[in-house]
Amino acid sequence: MKVVATAAVAVAAGGLLVWYARHRSAASLPSQSAPIDEAEAAGAKVVATPSVRRPSFVVLHSGDFAHDVGEMIIAGVRERVGVRGKLLHMDGFKRWADELSLGKEGQKDVVVCFIVATIENEQPPESAGACIRFFNRTSNPKGMLARGSAPLQFTVLGLGDSNLLLDRQTTTAKDCNQVAQKLDARLEELGGRRFYPRGEVDDRTGSLELAPWIDGIWDPLCNVLQN
């Protein structure tokens, strides 16, 4: 069975953890737990001792497969360090950014994992438009994401599909993830602090790039949430 078919079936059945288990070592796989409800996660807060202030944790996703990957990351962090993260669709970005005072004086401490797709013509999905446009504003001053007690800490995962490219037989994940690449560079330019390197996934190859990226995220992510 081709990996592409395996991934498609697993995701369709809501079994991303099962698919992931077939493409990685068992050491860092979070145990199967109840799905993370977005409404529940939206009101969740970081577990911390009263005397220690921790950053909040948010996964911003552009929908569909990005949601499933985000749910897995949320579950893994919750199991490892007891942090209850927030899983948020990018169409709710504006309200979240306002609540956070993102890019303004008094910006709240936050760790963000951006999971965004690139579709035709190197564009983001429509639902991710507000998020991408916010960071791409030419009026944004450099350093705006470092206005809080700590800069916004981030990582970016790109979900692309080289099947959309004319020369798809000779392309790789880096050729179909322009939205993630530009967002990653822009966040750093605006003063954000990258805690884990950008990941790039290609649907044409069955998203084989995803498993090693997920394997590597746990230590740096847990470290920034605890320190």
Short mmCIF file of C-alpha atoms in Angstrom, two decimals:
data_model
loop_
_atom_site.label_atom_id
_atom_site.label_comp_id
_atom_site.label_asym_id
_atom_site.label_seq_id
_atom_site.Cartn_x
_atom_site.Cartn_y
_atom_site.Cartn_z
CA MET A 1 0.00 0.00 0.00
CA LYS A 2 1.33 3.40 -0.90
CA VAL A 3 2.04 5.87 1.89
CA VAL A 4 -0.24 8.41 0.20
CA ALA A 5 -3.19 6.04 0.50
CA THR A 6 -2.30 5.19 4.09
CA ALA A 7 -2.21 8.83 5.12
CA ALA A 8 -5.44 9.65 3.34
CA VAL A 9 -7.33 6.79 4.96
CA ALA A 10 -5.95 7.57 8.41
CA VAL A 11 -6.83 11.23 8.24
CA ALA A 12 -10.30 10.52 6.84
CA ALA A 13 -10.92 8.19 9.78
CA GLY A 14 -9.58 10.70 12.29
CA GLY A 15 -6.63 8.41 12.94
CA LEU A 16 -3.68 10.72 12.45
CA LEU A 17 -1.97 9.26 15.51
CA VAL A 18 -2.22 5.79 13.97
CA TRP A 19 -0.75 7.01 10.70
CA TYR A 20 1.98 8.88 12.54
CA ALA A 21 2.90 5.77 14.51
CA ARG A 22 3.74 3.98 11.27
CA HIS A 23 6.23 6.66 10.27
CA ARG A 24 8.26 7.22 13.42
CA SER A 25 9.88 5.61 16.44
CA ALA A 26 7.52 4.80 19.30
CA ALA A 27 9.52 6.74 21.89
CA SER A 28 7.93 10.14 21.47
CA LEU A 29 4.38 9.29 20.41
CA PRO A 30 1.74 10.68 22.76
CA SER A 31 -0.75 8.09 23.94
CA GLN A 32 -4.19 8.00 22.35
CA SER A 33 -6.43 10.31 24.33
CA ALA A 34 -9.80 11.95 23.94
CA PRO A 35 -9.90 14.46 21.06
CA ILE A 36 -9.21 18.04 22.01
CA ASP A 37 -12.37 20.08 21.69
CA GLU A 38 -11.63 23.55 20.30
CA ALA A 39 -14.23 25.19 22.49
CA GLU A 40 -12.77 23.52 25.56
CA ALA A 41 -9.23 24.38 24.51
CA ALA A 42 -10.17 27.99 23.91
CA GLY A 43 -10.87 28.47 27.60
CA ALA A 44 -7.98 26.37 28.82
CA LYS A 45 -5.06 27.94 30.65
CA VAL A 46 -1.48 26.86 31.15
CA VAL A 47 -1.00 24.76 34.25
CA ALA A 48 1.55 26.52 36.45
CA THR A 49 2.38 27.17 40.04
CA PRO A 50 0.98 30.47 41.38
CA SER A 51 4.44 31.98 41.77
CA VAL A 52 5.59 31.22 38.21
CA ARG A 53 4.21 32.97 35.16
CA ARG A 54 4.16 30.79 32.06
CA PRO A 55 3.43 31.75 28.46
CA SER A 56 0.21 30.56 26.89
CA PHE A 57 0.38 28.07 24.02
CA VAL A 58 -1.61 28.35 20.81
CA VAL A 59 -1.72 26.34 17.59
CA LEU A 60 -3.07 28.46 14.74
CA HIS A 61 -4.17 26.30 11.82
CA SER A 62 -5.66 26.85 8.37
CA GLY A 63 -8.08 23.91 8.51
CA ASP A 64 -8.54 20.24 7.56
CA PHE A 65 -5.22 18.37 7.81
CA ALA A 66 -3.64 21.32 9.64
CA HIS A 67 -6.32 20.96 12.32
CA ASP A 68 -5.49 17.27 12.79
CA VAL A 69 -1.77 17.97 13.13
CA GLY A 70 -2.47 20.76 15.58
CA GLU A 71 -4.70 18.53 17.66
CA MET A 72 -1.90 15.98 17.90
CA ILE A 73 0.60 18.63 19.06
CA ILE A 74 -1.85 19.94 21.66
CA ALA A 75 -2.39 16.42 22.99
CA GLY A 76 1.34 15.68 23.11
CA VAL A 77 2.18 18.83 25.05
CA ARG A 78 -0.66 18.27 27.48
CA GLU A 79 0.61 14.77 28.23
CA ARG A 80 4.26 15.76 28.55
CA VAL A 81 4.12 18.94 30.64
CA GLY A 82 0.48 19.37 31.62
CA VAL A 83 -0.02 22.45 29.47
CA ARG A 84 -3.51 22.85 28.06
CA GLY A 85 -3.02 24.63 24.77
CA LYS A 86 -5.48 26.43 22.54
CA LEU A 87 -6.32 25.10 19.08
CA LEU A 88 -7.53 27.98 16.94
CA HIS A 89 -8.57 28.24 13.30
CA MET A 90 -6.94 31.16 11.53
CA ASP A 91 -10.33 32.62 10.67
CA GLY A 92 -10.49 33.61 14.35
CA PHE A 93 -7.08 35.28 14.25
CA LYS A 94 -8.20 38.90 14.59
CA ARG A 95 -10.10 38.37 17.83
CA TRP A 96 -7.25 36.33 19.30
CA ALA A 97 -4.66 38.95 18.29
CA ASP A 98 -6.74 41.69 19.92
CA GLU A 99 -7.05 39.72 23.16
CA LEU A 100 -3.30 39.16 23.16
CA SER A 101 -2.46 42.78 22.27
CA LEU A 102 -0.31 41.25 19.55
CA GLY A 103 2.30 43.67 18.29
CA LYS A 104 1.34 46.31 20.86
CA GLU A 105 2.79 47.51 24.13
CA GLY A 106 1.87 45.02 26.84
CA GLN A 107 1.73 42.08 24.46
CA LYS A 108 1.07 38.93 26.47
CA ASP A 109 3.64 36.12 26.56
CA VAL A 110 2.72 33.43 24.06
CA VAL A 111 4.18 30.46 22.21
CA VAL A 112 2.61 29.87 18.81
CA CYS A 113 2.75 27.04 16.30
CA PHE A 114 1.51 28.24 12.91
CA ILE A 115 0.31 25.45 10.61
CA VAL A 116 -0.59 26.87 7.23
CA ALA A 117 -1.24 25.49 3.77
CA THR A 118 -0.14 26.84 0.41
CA ILE A 119 -2.67 26.42 -2.39
CA GLU A 120 -2.74 27.51 -6.03
CA ASN A 121 -0.52 30.38 -7.15
CA GLU A 122 1.48 30.33 -3.90
CA GLN A 123 -1.49 31.70 -1.96
CA PRO A 124 -2.82 30.86 1.53
CA PRO A 125 -6.31 29.43 1.99
CA GLU A 126 -8.97 32.13 2.20
CA SER A 127 -9.52 31.36 5.89
CA ALA A 128 -5.86 32.16 6.63
CA GLY A 129 -5.94 35.47 4.79
CA ALA A 130 -6.49 37.76 7.79
CA CYS A 131 -3.59 36.19 9.68
CA ILE A 132 -1.16 36.41 6.78
CA ARG A 133 -2.17 39.96 5.89
CA PHE A 134 -1.70 41.10 9.49
CA PHE A 135 1.96 40.13 9.52
CA ASN A 136 2.61 41.29 5.94
CA ARG A 137 1.52 44.89 6.50
CA THR A 138 4.25 47.19 5.25
CA SER A 139 3.47 49.58 8.10
CA ASN A 140 4.48 47.01 10.72
CA PRO A 141 7.63 48.19 12.53
CA LYS A 142 10.51 45.81 13.01
CA GLY A 143 10.51 44.46 16.53
CA MET A 144 6.76 44.80 17.01
CA LEU A 145 6.48 41.18 18.16
CA ALA A 146 8.96 41.82 20.98
CA ARG A 147 6.94 44.47 22.79
CA GLY A 148 5.87 42.29 25.70
CA SER A 149 7.93 40.99 28.60
CA ALA A 150 9.14 38.36 26.13
CA PRO A 151 8.98 38.23 22.33
CA LEU A 152 6.44 36.04 20.59
CA GLN A 153 8.01 32.58 20.33
CA PHE A 154 7.04 30.64 17.22
CA THR A 155 7.50 27.82 14.82
CA VAL A 156 5.89 27.32 11.42
CA LEU A 157 4.76 24.16 9.65
CA GLY A 158 3.89 24.39 5.98
CA LEU A 159 1.47 22.02 4.29
CA GLY A 160 1.89 22.04 0.52
CA ASP A 161 1.02 19.89 -2.47
CA SER A 162 3.40 19.72 -5.40
CA ASN A 163 0.64 18.02 -7.42
CA LEU A 164 -0.49 21.60 -8.07
CA LEU A 165 2.79 22.40 -9.86
CA LEU A 166 3.40 21.82 -13.56
CA ASP A 167 6.82 20.24 -12.97
CA ARG A 168 5.61 18.19 -9.99
CA GLN A 169 7.76 15.16 -10.78
CA THR A 170 10.95 17.11 -10.05
CA THR A 171 9.76 19.21 -7.13
CA THR A 172 9.96 18.79 -3.37
CA ALA A 173 8.23 20.17 -0.28
CA LYS A 174 10.25 23.40 -0.45
CA ASP A 175 8.70 24.18 -3.84
CA CYS A 176 5.09 24.13 -2.61
CA ASN A 177 5.24 25.86 0.78
CA GLN A 178 5.78 29.50 -0.10
CA VAL A 179 3.20 30.79 2.38
CA ALA A 180 4.94 29.09 5.30
CA GLN A 181 8.36 30.22 4.12
CA LYS A 182 7.33 33.87 3.86
CA LEU A 183 5.46 33.81 7.17
CA ASP A 184 8.43 32.25 8.96
CA ALA A 185 10.81 34.91 7.66
CA ARG A 186 8.38 37.72 8.39
CA LEU A 187 7.78 36.66 12.00
CA GLU A 188 11.51 36.78 12.65
CA GLU A 189 11.82 40.14 10.92
CA LEU A 190 9.10 41.56 13.18
CA GLY A 191 10.94 40.48 16.32
CA GLY A 192 9.54 37.02 16.93
CA ARG A 193 11.83 34.33 18.32
CA ARG A 194 11.89 31.02 16.45
CA PHE A 195 12.10 28.16 18.95
CA TYR A 196 12.06 25.36 16.37
CA PRO A 197 12.95 25.33 12.64
CA ARG A 198 10.23 25.54 10.02
CA GLY A 199 8.80 22.29 8.70
CA GLU A 200 7.62 21.73 5.13
CA VAL A 201 5.33 18.90 4.07
CA ASP A 202 4.27 17.75 0.60
CA ASP A 203 0.96 15.95 0.15
CA ARG A 204 2.22 14.34 -3.05
CA THR A 205 4.73 12.26 -1.10
CA GLY A 206 2.18 11.23 1.53
CA SER A 207 3.39 13.92 3.94
CA LEU A 208 6.47 11.85 4.78
CA GLU A 209 8.21 15.00 6.02
CA LEU A 210 5.72 15.39 8.86
CA ALA A 211 6.83 12.58 11.18
CA PRO A 212 10.46 13.72 11.66
CA TRP A 213 9.34 17.30 12.20
CA ILE A 214 6.87 16.20 14.89
CA ASP A 215 9.52 13.94 16.46
CA GLY A 216 11.84 16.91 16.87
CA ILE A 217 9.40 19.47 18.25
CA TRP A 218 8.74 18.04 21.72
CA ASP A 219 11.91 19.04 23.57
CA PRO A 220 12.18 22.64 22.31
CA LEU A 221 8.43 23.20 22.65
CA CYS A 222 8.25 21.85 26.19
CA ASN A 223 11.34 23.86 27.13
CA VAL A 224 9.88 27.21 26.04
CA LEU A 225 6.62 26.44 27.82
CA GLN A 226 8.36 25.64 31.10
CA ASN A 227 11.13 28.27 31.13
#
